Short mmCIF file of C-alpha atoms in Angstrom, two decimals:
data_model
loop_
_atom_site.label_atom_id
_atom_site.label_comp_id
_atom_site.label_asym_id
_atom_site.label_seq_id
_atom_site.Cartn_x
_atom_site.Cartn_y
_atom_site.Cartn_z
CA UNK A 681 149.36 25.42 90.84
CA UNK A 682 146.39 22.50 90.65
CA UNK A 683 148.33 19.31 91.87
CA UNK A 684 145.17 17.31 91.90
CA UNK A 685 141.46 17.06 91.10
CA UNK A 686 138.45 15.35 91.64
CA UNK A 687 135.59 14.76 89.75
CA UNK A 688 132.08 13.92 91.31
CA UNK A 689 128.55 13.47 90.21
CA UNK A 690 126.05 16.04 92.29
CA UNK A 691 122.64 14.46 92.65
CA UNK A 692 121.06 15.10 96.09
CA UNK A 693 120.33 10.96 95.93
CA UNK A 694 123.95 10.63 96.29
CA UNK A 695 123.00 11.54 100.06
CA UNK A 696 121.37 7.99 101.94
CA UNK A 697 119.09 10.30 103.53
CA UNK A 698 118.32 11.60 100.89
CA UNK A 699 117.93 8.53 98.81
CA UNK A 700 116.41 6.30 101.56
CA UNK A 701 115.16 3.21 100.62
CA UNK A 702 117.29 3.68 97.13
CA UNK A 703 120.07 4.12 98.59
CA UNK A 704 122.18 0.75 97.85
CA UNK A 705 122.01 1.64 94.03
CA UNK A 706 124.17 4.89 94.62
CA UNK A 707 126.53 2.83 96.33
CA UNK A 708 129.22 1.92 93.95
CA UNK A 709 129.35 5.59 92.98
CA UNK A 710 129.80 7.04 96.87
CA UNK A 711 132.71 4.48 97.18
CA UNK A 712 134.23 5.87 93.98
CA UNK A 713 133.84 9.16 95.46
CA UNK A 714 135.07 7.91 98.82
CA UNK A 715 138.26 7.08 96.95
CA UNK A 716 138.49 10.38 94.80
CA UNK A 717 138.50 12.22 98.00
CA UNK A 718 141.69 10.05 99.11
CA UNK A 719 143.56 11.41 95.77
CA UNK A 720 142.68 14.79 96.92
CA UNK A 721 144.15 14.10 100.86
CA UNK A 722 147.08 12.39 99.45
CA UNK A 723 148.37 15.46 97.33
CA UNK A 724 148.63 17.43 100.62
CA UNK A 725 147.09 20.60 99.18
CA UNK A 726 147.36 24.38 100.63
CA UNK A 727 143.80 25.01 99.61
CA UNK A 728 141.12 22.98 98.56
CA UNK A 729 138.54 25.00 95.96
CA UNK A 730 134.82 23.33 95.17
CA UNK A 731 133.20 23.96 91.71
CA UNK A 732 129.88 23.15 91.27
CA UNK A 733 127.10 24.21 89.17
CA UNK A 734 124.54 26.55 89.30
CA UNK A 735 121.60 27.98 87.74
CA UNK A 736 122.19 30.85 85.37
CA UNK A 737 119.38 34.04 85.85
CA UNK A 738 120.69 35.34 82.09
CA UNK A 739 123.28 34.57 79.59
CA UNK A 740 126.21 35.65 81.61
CA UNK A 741 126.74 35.01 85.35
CA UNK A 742 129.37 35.61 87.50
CA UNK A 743 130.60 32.89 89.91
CA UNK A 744 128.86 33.04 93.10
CA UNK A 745 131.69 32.29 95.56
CA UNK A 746 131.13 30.54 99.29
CA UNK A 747 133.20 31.09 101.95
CA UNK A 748 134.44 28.21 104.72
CA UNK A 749 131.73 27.60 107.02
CA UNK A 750 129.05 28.05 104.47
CA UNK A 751 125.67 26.29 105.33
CA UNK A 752 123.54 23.97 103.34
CA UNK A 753 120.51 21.49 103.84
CA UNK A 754 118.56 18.65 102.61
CA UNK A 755 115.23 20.00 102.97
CA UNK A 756 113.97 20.74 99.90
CA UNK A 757 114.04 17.24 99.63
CA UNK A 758 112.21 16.04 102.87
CA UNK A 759 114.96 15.48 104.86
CA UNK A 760 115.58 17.63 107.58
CA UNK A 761 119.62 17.31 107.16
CA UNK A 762 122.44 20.24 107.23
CA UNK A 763 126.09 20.33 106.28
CA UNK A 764 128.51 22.96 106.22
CA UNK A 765 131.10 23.74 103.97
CA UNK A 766 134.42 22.47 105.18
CA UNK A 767 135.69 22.64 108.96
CA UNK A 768 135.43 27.05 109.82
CA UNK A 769 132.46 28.94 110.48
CA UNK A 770 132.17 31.90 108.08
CA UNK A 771 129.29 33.85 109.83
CA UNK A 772 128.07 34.05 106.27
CA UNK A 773 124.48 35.96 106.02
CA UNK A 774 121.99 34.34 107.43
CA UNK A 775 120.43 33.98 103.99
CA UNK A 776 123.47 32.44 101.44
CA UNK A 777 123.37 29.00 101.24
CA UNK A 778 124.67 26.41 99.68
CA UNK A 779 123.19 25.42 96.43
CA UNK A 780 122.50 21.70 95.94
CA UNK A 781 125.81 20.73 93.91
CA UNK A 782 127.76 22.30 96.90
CA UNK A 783 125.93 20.69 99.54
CA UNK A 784 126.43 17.35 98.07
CA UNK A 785 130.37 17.88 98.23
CA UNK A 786 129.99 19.56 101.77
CA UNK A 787 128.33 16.13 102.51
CA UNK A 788 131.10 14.09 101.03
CA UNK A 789 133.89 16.14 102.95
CA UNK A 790 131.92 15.63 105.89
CA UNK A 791 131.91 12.06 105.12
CA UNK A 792 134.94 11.68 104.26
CA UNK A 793 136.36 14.00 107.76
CA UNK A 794 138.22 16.64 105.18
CA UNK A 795 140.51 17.94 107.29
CA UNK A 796 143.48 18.73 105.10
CA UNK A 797 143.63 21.75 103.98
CA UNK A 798 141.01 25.25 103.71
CA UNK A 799 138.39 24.93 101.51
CA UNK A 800 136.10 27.64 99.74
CA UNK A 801 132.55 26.87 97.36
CA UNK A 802 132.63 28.36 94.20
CA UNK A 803 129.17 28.20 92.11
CA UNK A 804 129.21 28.45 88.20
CA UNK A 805 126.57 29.59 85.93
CA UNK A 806 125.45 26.73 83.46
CA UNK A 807 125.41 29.71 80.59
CA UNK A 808 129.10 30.79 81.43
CA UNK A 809 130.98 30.27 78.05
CA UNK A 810 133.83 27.73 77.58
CA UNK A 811 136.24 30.87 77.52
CA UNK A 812 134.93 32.38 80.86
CA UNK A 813 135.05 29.00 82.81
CA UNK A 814 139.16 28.04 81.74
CA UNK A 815 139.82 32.10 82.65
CA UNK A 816 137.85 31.09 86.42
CA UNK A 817 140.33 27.83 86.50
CA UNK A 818 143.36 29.72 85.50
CA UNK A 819 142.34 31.79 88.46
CA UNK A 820 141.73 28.97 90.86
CA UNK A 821 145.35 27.74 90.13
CA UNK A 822 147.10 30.48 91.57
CA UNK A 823 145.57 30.75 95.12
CA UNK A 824 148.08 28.48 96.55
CA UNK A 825 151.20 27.46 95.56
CA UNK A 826 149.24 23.94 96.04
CA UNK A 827 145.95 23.89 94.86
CA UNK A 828 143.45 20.90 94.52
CA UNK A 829 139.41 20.77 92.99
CA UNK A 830 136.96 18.95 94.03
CA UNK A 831 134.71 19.54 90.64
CA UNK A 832 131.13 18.94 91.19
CA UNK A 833 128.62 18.01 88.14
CA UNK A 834 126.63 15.45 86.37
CA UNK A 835 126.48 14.31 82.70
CA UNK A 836 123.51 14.22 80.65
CA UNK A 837 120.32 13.55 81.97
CA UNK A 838 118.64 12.36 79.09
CA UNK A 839 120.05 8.47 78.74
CA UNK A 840 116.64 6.72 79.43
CA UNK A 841 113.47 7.09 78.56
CA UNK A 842 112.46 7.41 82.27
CA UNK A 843 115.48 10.24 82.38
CA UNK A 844 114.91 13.95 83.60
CA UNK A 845 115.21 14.56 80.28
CA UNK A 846 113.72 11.45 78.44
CA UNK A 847 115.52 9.30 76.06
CA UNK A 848 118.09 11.54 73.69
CA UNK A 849 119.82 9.23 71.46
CA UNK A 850 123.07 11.83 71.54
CA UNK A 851 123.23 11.74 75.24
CA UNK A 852 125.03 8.27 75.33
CA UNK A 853 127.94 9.49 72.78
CA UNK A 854 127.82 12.54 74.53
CA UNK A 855 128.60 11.04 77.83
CA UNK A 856 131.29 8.32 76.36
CA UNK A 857 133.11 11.58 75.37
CA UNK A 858 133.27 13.13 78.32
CA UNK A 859 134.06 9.85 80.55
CA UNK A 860 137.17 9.10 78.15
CA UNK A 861 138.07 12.60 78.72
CA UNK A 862 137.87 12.85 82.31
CA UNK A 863 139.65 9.53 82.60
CA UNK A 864 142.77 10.98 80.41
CA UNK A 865 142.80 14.73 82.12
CA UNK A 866 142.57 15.33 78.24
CA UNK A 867 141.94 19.36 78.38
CA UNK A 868 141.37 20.13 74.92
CA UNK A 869 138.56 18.07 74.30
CA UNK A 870 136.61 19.08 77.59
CA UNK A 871 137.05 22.71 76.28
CA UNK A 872 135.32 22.04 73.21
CA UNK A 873 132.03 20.17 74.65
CA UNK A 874 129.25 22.33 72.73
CA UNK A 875 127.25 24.19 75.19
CA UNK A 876 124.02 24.77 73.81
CA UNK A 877 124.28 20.46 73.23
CA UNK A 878 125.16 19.94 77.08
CA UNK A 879 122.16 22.35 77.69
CA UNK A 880 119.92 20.42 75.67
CA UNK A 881 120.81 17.13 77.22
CA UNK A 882 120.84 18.72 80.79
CA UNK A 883 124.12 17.91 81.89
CA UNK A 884 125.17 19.99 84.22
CA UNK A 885 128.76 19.18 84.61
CA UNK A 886 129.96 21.00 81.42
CA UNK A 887 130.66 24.25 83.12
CA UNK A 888 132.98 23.12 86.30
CA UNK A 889 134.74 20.57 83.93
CA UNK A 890 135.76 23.54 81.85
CA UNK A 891 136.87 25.57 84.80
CA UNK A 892 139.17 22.34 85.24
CA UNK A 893 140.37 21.79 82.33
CA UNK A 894 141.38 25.79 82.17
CA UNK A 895 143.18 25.06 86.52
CA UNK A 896 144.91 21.84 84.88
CA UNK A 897 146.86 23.93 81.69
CA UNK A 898 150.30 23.50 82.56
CA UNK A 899 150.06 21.54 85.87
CA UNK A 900 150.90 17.77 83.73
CA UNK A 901 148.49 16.27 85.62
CA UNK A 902 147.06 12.58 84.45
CA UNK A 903 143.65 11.06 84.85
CA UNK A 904 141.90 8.21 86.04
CA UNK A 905 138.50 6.97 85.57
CA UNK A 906 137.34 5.47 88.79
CA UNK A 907 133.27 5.18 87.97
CA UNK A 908 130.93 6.08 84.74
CA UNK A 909 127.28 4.59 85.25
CA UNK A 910 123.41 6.21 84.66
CA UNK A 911 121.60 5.13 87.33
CA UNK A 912 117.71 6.79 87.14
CA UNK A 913 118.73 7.73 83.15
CA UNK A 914 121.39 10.24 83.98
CA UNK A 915 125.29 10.19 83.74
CA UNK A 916 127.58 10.28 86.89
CA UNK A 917 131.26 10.24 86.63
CA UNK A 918 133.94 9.55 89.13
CA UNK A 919 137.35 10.46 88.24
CA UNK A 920 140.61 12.12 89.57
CA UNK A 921 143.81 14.07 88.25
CA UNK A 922 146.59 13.52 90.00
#
């Protein structure tokens, strides 16, 4: 059963290294995420899964899964930095790695000294219907009898007109929606966030929210909202179910 969650934005800036000399304006949002993490410790979990997104090669993709130990780096990004994936050592082939949204969370466990309990990657396709991703969550939720996410993802990317995706007057609503429902753990309306609209406005959260809110059915969790900014045009959300 899930007996708690976290919810994290996934941009490689949320790294200092990364973000060098921009670092300080991440900072609110890595403290958030300092304290979702704590949530996650404090429910004493038997397993501790990572969702995060991933690029989709065709219309349906199955989840790419990443075992303890997995490997990941910064250097795509200039920054000759590596993480791993939890505590273990997989002896994964030499060639899976990581993809960004995972190494970001490998980063904040490492951060953070996650210690508490086994933890395994799982990567979603950003074309996976709503359907496929609660089916993945309902999954998720019965691999321990205590079983905690740490859900990876950002919202839309489209809130400025110096954005990713420039300025997209629906990406504000859009993003109001989803902060009010990841602050109230309120399932029903994270299942029915229109894809192809999330697509549009590049947010690439949609996917491992749904694979929450499909982990969550039944488990009476409740939610907190613990940070919702758009730093750089682009919405990052902090919250936890607990």
């Amino acid at each position: 059963m899930l007996v708690a969650a976290a919810v994290c934005p996934c941009p490689p800036l949320l790294v200092p290294d990364v973000a060098a000399g921009a670092a300080p304006e991440l900072d609110a949002a890595r403290a958030a995420c300092t304290d979702a993490m704590g949530v996650l410790a404090a429910a004493r979990p038997g397993r501790l899964v990572v969702v995060g997104p991933v690029e989709s090669a065709g219309p349906e993709t199955y989840p790419e899964t990443y075992p303890e130990g997995t490997r990941g780096s910064f250097r795509g990004f200039g920054v000759d930095l590596g993480v791993r994936l939890g505590q273990g050592d997989a002896g994964s082939p030499a060639e899976q790695r990581l993809p960004y949204s995972l190494a970001v969370a490998a980063w904040l466990l490492e951060r953070t000294g996650w210690s508490d309990a086994p933890v395994e990657g799982l990567g979603v396709g950003d074309r996976l219907a709503p359907e496929r991703c609660a089916r993945i969550g309902r999954d998720l939720a019965t691999r321990s009898e205590r079983v905690a996410l740490l859900v990876m993802g950002d919202a839309s990317a489209c809130r400025t007109l110096k954005a990713p995706g420039y300025l997209d007057e629906r990406a504000a609503p859009f993003d109001a929606e989803v902060a009010r429902a990841l602050g109230t753990a309120d399932m029903a309306a994270l299942m029915t966030l229109d894809t192809g609209l999330a697509r549009e406005l590049k947010a690439s959260g949609r996917a491992p929210w749904q694979v929450l809110a499909g982990a969550a059915e039944g488990a009476d969790l409740g939610g907190s909202l613990l940070y919702e900014d758009a730093p750089y045009g682009v919405g990052y959300i902090v919250a936890t179910w607990s």
